[in-house]
Tab-separated table of C-alpha atoms and ligand atoms in Angstrom:
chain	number	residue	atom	x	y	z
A	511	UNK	CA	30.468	39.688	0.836
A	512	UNK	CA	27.108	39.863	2.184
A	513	UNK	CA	25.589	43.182	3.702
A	514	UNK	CA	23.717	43.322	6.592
A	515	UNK	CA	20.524	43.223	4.445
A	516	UNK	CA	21.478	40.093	2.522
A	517	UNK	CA	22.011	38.315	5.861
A	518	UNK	CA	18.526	39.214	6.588
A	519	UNK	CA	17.005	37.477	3.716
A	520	UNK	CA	14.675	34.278	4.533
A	521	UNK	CA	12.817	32.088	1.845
A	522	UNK	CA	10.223	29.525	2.642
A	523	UNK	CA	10.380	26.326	3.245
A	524	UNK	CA	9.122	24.077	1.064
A	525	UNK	CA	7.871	21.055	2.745
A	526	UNK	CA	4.694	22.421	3.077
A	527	UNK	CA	1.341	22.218	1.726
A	528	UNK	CA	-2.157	24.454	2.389
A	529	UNK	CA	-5.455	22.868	3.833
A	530	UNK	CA	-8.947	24.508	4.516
A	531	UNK	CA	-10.408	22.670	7.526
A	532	UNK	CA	-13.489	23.859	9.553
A	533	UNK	CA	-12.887	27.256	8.086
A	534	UNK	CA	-9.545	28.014	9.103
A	535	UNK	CA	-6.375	28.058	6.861
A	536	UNK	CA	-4.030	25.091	8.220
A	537	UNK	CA	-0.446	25.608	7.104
A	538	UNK	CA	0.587	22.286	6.793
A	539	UNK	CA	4.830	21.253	7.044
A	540	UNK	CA	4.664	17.457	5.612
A	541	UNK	CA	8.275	16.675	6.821
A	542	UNK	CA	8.312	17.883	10.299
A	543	UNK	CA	4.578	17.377	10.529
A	544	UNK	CA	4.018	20.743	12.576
A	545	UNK	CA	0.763	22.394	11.537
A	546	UNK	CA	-0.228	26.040	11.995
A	547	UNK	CA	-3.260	28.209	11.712
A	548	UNK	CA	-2.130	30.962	9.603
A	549	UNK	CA	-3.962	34.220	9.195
A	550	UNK	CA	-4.380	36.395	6.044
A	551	UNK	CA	-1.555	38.654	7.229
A	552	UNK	CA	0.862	35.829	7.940
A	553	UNK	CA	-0.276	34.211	4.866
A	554	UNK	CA	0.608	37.664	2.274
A	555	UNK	CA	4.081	37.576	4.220
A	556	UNK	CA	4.296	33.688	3.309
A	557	UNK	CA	4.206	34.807	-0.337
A	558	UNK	CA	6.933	37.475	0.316
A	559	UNK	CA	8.970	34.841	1.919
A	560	UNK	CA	8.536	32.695	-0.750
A	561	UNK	CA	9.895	35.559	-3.431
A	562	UNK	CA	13.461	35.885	-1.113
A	563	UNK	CA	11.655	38.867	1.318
A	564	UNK	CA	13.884	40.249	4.178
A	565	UNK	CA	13.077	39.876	7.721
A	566	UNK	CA	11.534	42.802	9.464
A	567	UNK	CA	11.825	43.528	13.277
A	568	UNK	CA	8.179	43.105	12.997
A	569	UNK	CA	5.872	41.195	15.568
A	570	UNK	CA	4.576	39.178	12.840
A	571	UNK	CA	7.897	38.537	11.631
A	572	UNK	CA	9.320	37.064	14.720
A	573	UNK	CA	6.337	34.529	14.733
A	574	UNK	CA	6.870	33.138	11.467
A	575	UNK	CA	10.944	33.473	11.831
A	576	UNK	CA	10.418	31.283	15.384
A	577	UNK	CA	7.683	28.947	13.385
A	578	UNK	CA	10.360	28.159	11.578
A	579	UNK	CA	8.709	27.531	8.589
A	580	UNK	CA	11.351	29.644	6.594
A	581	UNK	CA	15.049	29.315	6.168
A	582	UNK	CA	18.284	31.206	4.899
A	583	UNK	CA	19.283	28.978	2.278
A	584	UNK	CA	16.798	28.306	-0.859
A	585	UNK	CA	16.085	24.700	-1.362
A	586	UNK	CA	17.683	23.393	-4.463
A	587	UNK	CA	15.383	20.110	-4.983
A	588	UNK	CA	16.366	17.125	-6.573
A	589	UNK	CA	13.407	15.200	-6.846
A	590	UNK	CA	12.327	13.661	-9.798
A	591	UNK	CA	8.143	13.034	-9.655
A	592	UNK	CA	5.879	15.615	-8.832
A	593	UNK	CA	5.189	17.078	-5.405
A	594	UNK	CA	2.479	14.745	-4.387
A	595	UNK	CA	5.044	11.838	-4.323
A	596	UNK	CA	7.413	14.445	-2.252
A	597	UNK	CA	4.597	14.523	0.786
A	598	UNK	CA	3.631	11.061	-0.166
A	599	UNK	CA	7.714	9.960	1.014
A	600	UNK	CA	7.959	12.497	3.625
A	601	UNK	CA	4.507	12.451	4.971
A	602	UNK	CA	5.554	8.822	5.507
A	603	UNK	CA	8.864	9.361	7.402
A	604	UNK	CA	8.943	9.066	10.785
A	605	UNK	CA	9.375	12.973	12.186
A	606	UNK	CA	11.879	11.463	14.798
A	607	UNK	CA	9.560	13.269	17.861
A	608	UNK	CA	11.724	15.095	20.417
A	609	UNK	CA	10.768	13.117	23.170
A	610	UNK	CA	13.064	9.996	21.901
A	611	UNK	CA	16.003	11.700	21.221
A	612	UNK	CA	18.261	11.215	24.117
A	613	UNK	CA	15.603	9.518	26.455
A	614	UNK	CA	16.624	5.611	25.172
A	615	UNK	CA	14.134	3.521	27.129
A	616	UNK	CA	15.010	0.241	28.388
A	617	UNK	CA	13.611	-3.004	26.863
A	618	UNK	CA	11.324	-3.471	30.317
A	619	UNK	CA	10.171	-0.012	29.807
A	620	UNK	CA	9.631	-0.731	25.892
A	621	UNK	CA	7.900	-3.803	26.842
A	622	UNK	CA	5.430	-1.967	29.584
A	623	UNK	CA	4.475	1.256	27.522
A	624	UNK	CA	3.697	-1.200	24.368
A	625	UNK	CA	1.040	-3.506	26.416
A	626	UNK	CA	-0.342	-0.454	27.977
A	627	UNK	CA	-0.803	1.006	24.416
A	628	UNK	CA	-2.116	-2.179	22.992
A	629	UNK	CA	-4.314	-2.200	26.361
A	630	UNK	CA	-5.464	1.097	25.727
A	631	UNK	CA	-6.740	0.708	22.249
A	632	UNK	CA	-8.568	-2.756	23.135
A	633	UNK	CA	-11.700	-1.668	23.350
A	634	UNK	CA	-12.514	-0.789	19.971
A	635	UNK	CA	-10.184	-3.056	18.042
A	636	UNK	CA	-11.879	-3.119	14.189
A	637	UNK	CA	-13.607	-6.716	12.866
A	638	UNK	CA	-10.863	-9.202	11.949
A	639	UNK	CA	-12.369	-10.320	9.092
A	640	UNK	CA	-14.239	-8.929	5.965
A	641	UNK	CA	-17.787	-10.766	5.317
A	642	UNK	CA	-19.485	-9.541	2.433
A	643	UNK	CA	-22.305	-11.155	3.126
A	644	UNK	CA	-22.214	-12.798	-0.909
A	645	UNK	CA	-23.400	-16.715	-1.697
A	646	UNK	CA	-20.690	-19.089	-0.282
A	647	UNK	CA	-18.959	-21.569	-2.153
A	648	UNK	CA	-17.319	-24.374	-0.703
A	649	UNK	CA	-12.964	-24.969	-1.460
A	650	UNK	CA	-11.998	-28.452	-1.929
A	651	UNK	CA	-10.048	-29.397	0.866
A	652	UNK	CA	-6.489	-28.068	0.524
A	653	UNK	CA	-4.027	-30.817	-0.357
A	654	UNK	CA	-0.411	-29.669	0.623
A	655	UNK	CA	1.349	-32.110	0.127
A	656	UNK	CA	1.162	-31.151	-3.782
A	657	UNK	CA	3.326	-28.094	-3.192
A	658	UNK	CA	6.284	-30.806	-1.254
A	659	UNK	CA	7.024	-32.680	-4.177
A	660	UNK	CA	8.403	-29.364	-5.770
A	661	UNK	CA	11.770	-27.434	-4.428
A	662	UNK	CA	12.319	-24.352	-2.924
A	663	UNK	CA	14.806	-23.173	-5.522
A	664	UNK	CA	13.223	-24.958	-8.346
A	665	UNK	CA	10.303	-22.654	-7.238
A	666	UNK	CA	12.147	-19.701	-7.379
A	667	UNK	CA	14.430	-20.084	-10.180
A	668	UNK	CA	10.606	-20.990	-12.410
A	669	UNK	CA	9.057	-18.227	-11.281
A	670	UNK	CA	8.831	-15.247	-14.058
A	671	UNK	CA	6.624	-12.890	-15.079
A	672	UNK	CA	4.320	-13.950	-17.939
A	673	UNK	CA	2.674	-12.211	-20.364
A	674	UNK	CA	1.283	-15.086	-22.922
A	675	UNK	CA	-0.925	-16.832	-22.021
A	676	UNK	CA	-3.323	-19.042	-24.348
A	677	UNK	CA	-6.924	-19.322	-22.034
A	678	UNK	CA	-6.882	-22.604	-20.928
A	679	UNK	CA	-8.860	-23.241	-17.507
A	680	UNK	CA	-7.133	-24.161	-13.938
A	681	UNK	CA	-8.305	-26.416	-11.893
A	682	UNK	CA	-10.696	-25.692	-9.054
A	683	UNK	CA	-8.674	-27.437	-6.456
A	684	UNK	CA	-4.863	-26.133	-7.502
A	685	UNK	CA	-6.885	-22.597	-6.929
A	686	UNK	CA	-8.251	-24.042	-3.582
A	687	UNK	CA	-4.529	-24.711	-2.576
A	688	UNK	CA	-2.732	-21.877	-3.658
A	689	UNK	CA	-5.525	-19.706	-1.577
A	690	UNK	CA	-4.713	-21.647	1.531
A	691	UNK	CA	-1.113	-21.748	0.779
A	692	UNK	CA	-1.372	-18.126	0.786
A	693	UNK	CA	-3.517	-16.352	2.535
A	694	UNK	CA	-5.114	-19.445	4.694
A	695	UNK	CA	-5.049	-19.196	8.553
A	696	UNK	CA	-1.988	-21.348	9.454
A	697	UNK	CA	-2.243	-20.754	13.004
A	698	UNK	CA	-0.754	-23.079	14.884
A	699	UNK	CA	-0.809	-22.345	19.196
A	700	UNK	CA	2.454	-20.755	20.117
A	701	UNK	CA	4.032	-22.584	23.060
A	702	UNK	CA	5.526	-19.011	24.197
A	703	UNK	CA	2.359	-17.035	24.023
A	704	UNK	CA	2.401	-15.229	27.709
A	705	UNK	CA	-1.115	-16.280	29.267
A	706	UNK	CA	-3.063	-12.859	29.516
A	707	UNK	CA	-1.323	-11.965	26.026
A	708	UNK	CA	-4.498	-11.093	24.058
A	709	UNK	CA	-4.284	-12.456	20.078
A	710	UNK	CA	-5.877	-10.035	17.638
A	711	UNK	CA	-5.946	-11.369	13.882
A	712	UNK	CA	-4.590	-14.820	12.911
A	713	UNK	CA	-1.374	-16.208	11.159
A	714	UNK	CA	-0.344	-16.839	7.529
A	715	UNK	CA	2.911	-18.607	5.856
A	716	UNK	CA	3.904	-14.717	5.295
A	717	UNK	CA	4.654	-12.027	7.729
A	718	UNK	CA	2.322	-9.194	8.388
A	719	UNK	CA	2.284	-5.911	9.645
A	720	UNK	CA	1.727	-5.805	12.930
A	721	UNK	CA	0.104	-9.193	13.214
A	722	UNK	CA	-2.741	-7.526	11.353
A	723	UNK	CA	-3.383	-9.648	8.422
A	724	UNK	CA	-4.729	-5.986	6.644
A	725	UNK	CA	-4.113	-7.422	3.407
A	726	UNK	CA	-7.788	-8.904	1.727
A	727	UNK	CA	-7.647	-11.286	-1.082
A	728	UNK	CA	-10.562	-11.209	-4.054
A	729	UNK	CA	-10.582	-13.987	-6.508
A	730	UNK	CA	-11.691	-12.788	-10.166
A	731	UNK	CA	-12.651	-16.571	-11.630
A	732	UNK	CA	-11.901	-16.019	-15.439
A	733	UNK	CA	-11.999	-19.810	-16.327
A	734	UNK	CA	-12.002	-21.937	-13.243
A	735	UNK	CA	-13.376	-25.429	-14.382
A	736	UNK	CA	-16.526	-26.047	-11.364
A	737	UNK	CA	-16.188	-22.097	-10.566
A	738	UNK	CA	-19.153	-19.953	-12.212
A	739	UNK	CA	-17.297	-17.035	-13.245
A	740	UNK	CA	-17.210	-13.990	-11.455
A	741	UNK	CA	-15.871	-11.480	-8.276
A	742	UNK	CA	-15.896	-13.647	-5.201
A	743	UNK	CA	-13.918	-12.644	-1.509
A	744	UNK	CA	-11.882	-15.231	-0.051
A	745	UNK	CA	-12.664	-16.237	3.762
A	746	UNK	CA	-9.082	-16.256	5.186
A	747	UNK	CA	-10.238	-18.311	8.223
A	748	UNK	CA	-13.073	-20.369	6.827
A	749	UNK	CA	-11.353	-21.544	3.482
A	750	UNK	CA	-14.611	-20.538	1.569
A	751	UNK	CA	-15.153	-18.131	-0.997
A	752	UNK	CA	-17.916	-15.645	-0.854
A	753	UNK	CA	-19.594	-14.302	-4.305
A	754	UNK	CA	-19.378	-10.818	-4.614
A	755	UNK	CA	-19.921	-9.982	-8.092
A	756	UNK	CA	-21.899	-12.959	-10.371
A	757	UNK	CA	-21.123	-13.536	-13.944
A	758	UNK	CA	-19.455	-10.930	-15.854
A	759	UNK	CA	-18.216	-7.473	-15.258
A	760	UNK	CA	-19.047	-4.813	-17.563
A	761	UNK	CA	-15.904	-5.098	-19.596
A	762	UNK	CA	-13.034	-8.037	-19.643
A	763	UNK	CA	-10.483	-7.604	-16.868
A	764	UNK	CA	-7.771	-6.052	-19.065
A	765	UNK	CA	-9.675	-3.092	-20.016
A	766	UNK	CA	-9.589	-2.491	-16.105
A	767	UNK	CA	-6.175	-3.087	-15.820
A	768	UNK	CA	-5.375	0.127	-17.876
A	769	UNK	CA	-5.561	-2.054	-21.438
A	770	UNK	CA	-3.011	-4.696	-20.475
A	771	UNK	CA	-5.001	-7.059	-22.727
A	772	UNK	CA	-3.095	-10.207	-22.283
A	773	UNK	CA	-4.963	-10.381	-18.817
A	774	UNK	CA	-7.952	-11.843	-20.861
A	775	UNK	CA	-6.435	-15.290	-21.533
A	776	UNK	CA	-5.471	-15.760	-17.280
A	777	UNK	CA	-7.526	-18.124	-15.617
A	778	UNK	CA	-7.985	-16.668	-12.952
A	779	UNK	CA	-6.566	-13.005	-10.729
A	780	UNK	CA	-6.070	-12.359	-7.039
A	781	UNK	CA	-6.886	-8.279	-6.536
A	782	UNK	CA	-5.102	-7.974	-3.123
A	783	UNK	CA	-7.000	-4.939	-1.163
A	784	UNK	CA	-5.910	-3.175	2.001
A	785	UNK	CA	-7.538	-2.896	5.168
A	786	UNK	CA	-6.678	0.770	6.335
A	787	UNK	CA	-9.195	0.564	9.311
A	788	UNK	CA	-7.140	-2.110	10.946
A	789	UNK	CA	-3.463	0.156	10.753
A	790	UNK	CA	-5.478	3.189	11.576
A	791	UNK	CA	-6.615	1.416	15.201
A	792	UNK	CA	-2.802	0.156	15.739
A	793	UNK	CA	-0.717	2.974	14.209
A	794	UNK	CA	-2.552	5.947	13.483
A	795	UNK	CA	0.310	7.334	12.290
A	796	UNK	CA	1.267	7.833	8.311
A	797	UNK	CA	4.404	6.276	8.616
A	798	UNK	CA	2.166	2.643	8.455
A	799	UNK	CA	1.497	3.220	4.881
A	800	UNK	CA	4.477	2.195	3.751
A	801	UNK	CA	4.158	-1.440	5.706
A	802	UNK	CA	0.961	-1.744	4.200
A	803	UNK	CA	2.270	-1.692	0.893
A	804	UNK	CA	5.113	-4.001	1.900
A	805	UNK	CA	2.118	-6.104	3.673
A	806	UNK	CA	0.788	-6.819	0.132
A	807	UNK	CA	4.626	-7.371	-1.616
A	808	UNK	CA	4.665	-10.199	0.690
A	809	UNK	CA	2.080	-11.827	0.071
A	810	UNK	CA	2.340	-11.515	-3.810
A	811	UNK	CA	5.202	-13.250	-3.520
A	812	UNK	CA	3.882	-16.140	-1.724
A	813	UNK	CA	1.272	-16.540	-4.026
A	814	UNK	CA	3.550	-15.627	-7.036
A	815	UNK	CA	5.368	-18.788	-5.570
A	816	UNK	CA	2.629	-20.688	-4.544
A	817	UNK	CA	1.529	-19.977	-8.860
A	818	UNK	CA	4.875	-21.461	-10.255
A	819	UNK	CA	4.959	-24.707	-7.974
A	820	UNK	CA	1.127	-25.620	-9.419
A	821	UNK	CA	2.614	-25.469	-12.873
A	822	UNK	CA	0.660	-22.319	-14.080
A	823	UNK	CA	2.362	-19.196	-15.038
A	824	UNK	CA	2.175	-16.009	-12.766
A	825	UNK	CA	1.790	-12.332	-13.685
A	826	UNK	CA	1.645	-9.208	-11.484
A	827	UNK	CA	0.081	-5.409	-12.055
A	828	UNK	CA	0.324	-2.588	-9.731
A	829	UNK	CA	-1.083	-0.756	-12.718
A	830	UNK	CA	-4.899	-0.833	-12.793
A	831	UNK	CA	-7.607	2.089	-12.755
A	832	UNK	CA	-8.770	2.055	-9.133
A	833	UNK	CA	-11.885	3.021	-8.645
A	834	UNK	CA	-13.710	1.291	-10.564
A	835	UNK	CA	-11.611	-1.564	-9.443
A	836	UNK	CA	-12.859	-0.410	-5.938
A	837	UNK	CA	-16.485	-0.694	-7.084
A	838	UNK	CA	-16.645	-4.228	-8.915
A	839	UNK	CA	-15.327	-5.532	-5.453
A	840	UNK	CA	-17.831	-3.006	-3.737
A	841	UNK	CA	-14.706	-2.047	-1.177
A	842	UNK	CA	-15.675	0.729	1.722
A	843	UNK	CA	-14.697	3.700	0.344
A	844	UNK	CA	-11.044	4.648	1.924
A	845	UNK	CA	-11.537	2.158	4.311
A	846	UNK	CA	-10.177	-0.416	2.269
A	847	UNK	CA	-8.267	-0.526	-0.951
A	848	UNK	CA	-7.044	-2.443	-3.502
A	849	UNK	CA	-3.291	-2.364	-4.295
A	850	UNK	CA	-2.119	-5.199	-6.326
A	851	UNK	CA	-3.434	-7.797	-8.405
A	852	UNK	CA	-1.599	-10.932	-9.106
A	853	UNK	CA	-3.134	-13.295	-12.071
A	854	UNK	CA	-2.205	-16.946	-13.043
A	855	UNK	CA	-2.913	-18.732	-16.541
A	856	UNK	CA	-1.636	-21.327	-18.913
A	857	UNK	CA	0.733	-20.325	-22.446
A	858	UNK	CA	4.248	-20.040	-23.230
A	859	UNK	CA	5.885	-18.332	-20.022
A	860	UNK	CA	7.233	-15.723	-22.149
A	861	UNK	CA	7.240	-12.209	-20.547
A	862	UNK	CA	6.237	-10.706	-23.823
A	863	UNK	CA	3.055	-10.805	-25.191
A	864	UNK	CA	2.125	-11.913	-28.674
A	865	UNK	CA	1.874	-8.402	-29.819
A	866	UNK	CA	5.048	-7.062	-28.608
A	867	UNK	CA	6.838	-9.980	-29.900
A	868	UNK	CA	5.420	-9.201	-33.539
A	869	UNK	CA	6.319	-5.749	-32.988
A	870	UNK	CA	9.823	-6.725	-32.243
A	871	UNK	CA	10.190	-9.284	-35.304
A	872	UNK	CA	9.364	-5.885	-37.844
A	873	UNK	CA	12.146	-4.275	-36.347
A	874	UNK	CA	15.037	-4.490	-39.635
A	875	UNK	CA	18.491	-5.100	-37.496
A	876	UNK	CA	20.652	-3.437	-39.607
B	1037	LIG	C1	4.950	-4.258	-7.484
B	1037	LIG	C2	5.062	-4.730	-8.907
B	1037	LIG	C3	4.252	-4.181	-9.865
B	1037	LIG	C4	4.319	-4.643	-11.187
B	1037	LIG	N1	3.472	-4.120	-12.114
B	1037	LIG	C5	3.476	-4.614	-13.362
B	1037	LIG	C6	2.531	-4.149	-14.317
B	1037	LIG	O1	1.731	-3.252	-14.053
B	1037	LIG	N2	2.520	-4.734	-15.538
B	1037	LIG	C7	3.385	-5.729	-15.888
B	1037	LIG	O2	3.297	-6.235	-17.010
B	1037	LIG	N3	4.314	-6.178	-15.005
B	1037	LIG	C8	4.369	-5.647	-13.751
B	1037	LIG	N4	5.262	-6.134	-12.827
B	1037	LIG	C9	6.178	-7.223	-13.228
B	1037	LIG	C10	7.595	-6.732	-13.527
B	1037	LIG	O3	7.616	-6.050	-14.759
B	1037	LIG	C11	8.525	-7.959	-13.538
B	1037	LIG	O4	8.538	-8.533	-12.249
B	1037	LIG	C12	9.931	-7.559	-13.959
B	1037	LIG	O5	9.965	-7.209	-15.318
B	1037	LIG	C13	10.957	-8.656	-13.679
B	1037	LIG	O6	10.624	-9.855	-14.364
B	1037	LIG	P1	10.421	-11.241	-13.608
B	1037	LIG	O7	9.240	-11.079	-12.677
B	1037	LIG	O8	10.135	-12.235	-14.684
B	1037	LIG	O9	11.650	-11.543	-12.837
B	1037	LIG	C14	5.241	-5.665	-11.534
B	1037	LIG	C15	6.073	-6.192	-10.539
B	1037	LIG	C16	5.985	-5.741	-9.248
B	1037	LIG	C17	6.873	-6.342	-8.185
């Protein structure tokens, strides 16, 4: 049985995290996204807390008991990556804010307080597109009707992963289409689109966050035949590509993508980059990282898709070293972001490389 003095023990939370900003000490809760200024004094008891301390009928007790930031029970913790994943999820999670629970709105309401929102963050709404401001190239015209004479399932069930592939070129215009197919404006007038309804971004053949379009594409030409190689940006809207790197980079694209050397022999790679600026305007909230990322799943499947019905084999990499990924395509720091690259090539299809196979054949079955 627990004595008085038991009941009085408190540990801290641990959903939180410390931050120096403009000279004060910010204690920082990550999953209920409170934030106090804490003091030297409160922050000496914090470490007490921390070791199991009792609670004192203190004055600075009862501020840190009502901050809540500690609790009776010590957290047992399950999770299985390090703590920055921890505030990654819950920094992400919506805090559930008091002022829904219990107050349901009705869809009129919903509808009203949404336009006013989107009314109230009109005025500086960030640049739709990304120019670079590189030397443009002209696409072929996309021709779409290649893509009908090839099934929806037969699409699927051919799409794999590859991871041999022999060097062979593609084709200037099956790159021109698959860009289109992709991440082409597809925007078509809407019959039901409300007259004063005011249409920021465009549409493509996948679903967006927000109507955004945050997600960029870069092309890396590795052998494109009538394509100098190079970096180049794609212009969603314009179908054109814009140079943003000529020739080379300092080392072949697998020694960027942390060594995954079969990346040499692709034709060509899509390095799909995120446009934070444009979530920060509509949700400035951390809880739209998380559709950014599924922003970009989308469209790597479309385009993973989009690969297999041109006949070339696709592989994908979340898996590359960033920042200097960042600077061949000369991104705004933070701003924007890449997140995913998706490359397409000729070979066998097989999702092992040459080497791994060999590797595999030593192995004696006994
Ligand atoms: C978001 C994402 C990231 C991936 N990253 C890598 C990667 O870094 N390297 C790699 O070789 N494959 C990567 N893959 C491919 C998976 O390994 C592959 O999809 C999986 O083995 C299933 O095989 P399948 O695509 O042929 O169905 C990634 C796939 C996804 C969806």
């Amino acid at each position: 049985m627990l004595n008085n003095q038991e009941n009085n023990r408190f540990w801290l939370e641990d959903h939180h995290f410390l931050k120096i900003d403009k000279g004060k000490l910010i204690f920082w809760n990550y999953k209920s996204h409170e934030q106090f200024e804490i003091t030297p004094r409160h922050a000496s008891r914090l470490i007490d807390f921390s070791k199991g301390s009792f609670l004192k009928n203190t004055s600075l007790d009862r501020e840190i008991f009502n901050s809540a930031v500690i609790v009776k029970k010590k957290h047992e913790s399950h999770w299985g990556w390090d703590w920055l994943a921890h505030i990654y999820h819950y920094g992400t999670c919506h805090p559930s804010p008091p002022e829904f629970r219990g107050f349901e709105k009705t869809n009129s309401e919903n509808a009203k307080s949404y336009i006013e929102y989107c009314a109230s963050i009109a005025h500086n709404e960030p640049e739709i597109d990304v120019i670079r401001g590189g030397k443009i190239f002209n696409l072929p015209d996309p021709n779409i009707d290649s893509f009908k004479s090839i099934s929806l399932w037969d699409t699927l069930i051919n799409r794999r992963t590859c991871r041999d592939f022999n060097g062979s070129s593609a084709e200037l215009s099956d790159l021109s289409d698959i860009l289109f197919a992709t991440f082409g404006d597809q925007c078509s007038p809407d019959p039901t689109t409300p007259l004063n309804a005011k249409v920021h971004g465009y549409r493509r053949t996948s679903p967006s966050t927000g109507g955004l379009q945050c997600t960029e594409p870069y092309l890396w030409a590795i052998n494109i035949n009538g394509l100098p190689s190079g970096i180049y940006h794609y212009l969603s809207r314009r179908h054109k590509l814009e140079n943003v790197l000529q020739g080379n980079a300092k080392y072949p694209i697998g020694t960027y993508l942390c060594n995954q050397n079969w990346a040499n022999d692709l034709a060509f790679a899509i390095i799909m980059t995120c446009r934070m600026d444009k979530l920060w305007w509509k949700y400035p909230h951390s809880r739209a990282y998380r559709p950014m990322l599924m922003d970009v799943g989308h469209l790597s499947q479309t385009l993973n898709m989009c690969i297999t019905a041109k006949g070339l084999h696709p592989w994908i990499t979340g898996y590359f070293h960033d920042k200097d990924i960042s600077e061949l395509l000369s991104c705004p720091h933070e701003k924007e972001e890449p997140m995913l690259i998706v490359g397409a090539g000729s070979g066998s299809g097989s999702s092992f490389s040459r080497e791994s196979r060999n590797e595999f054949n030593k192995i004696q079955i006994s």
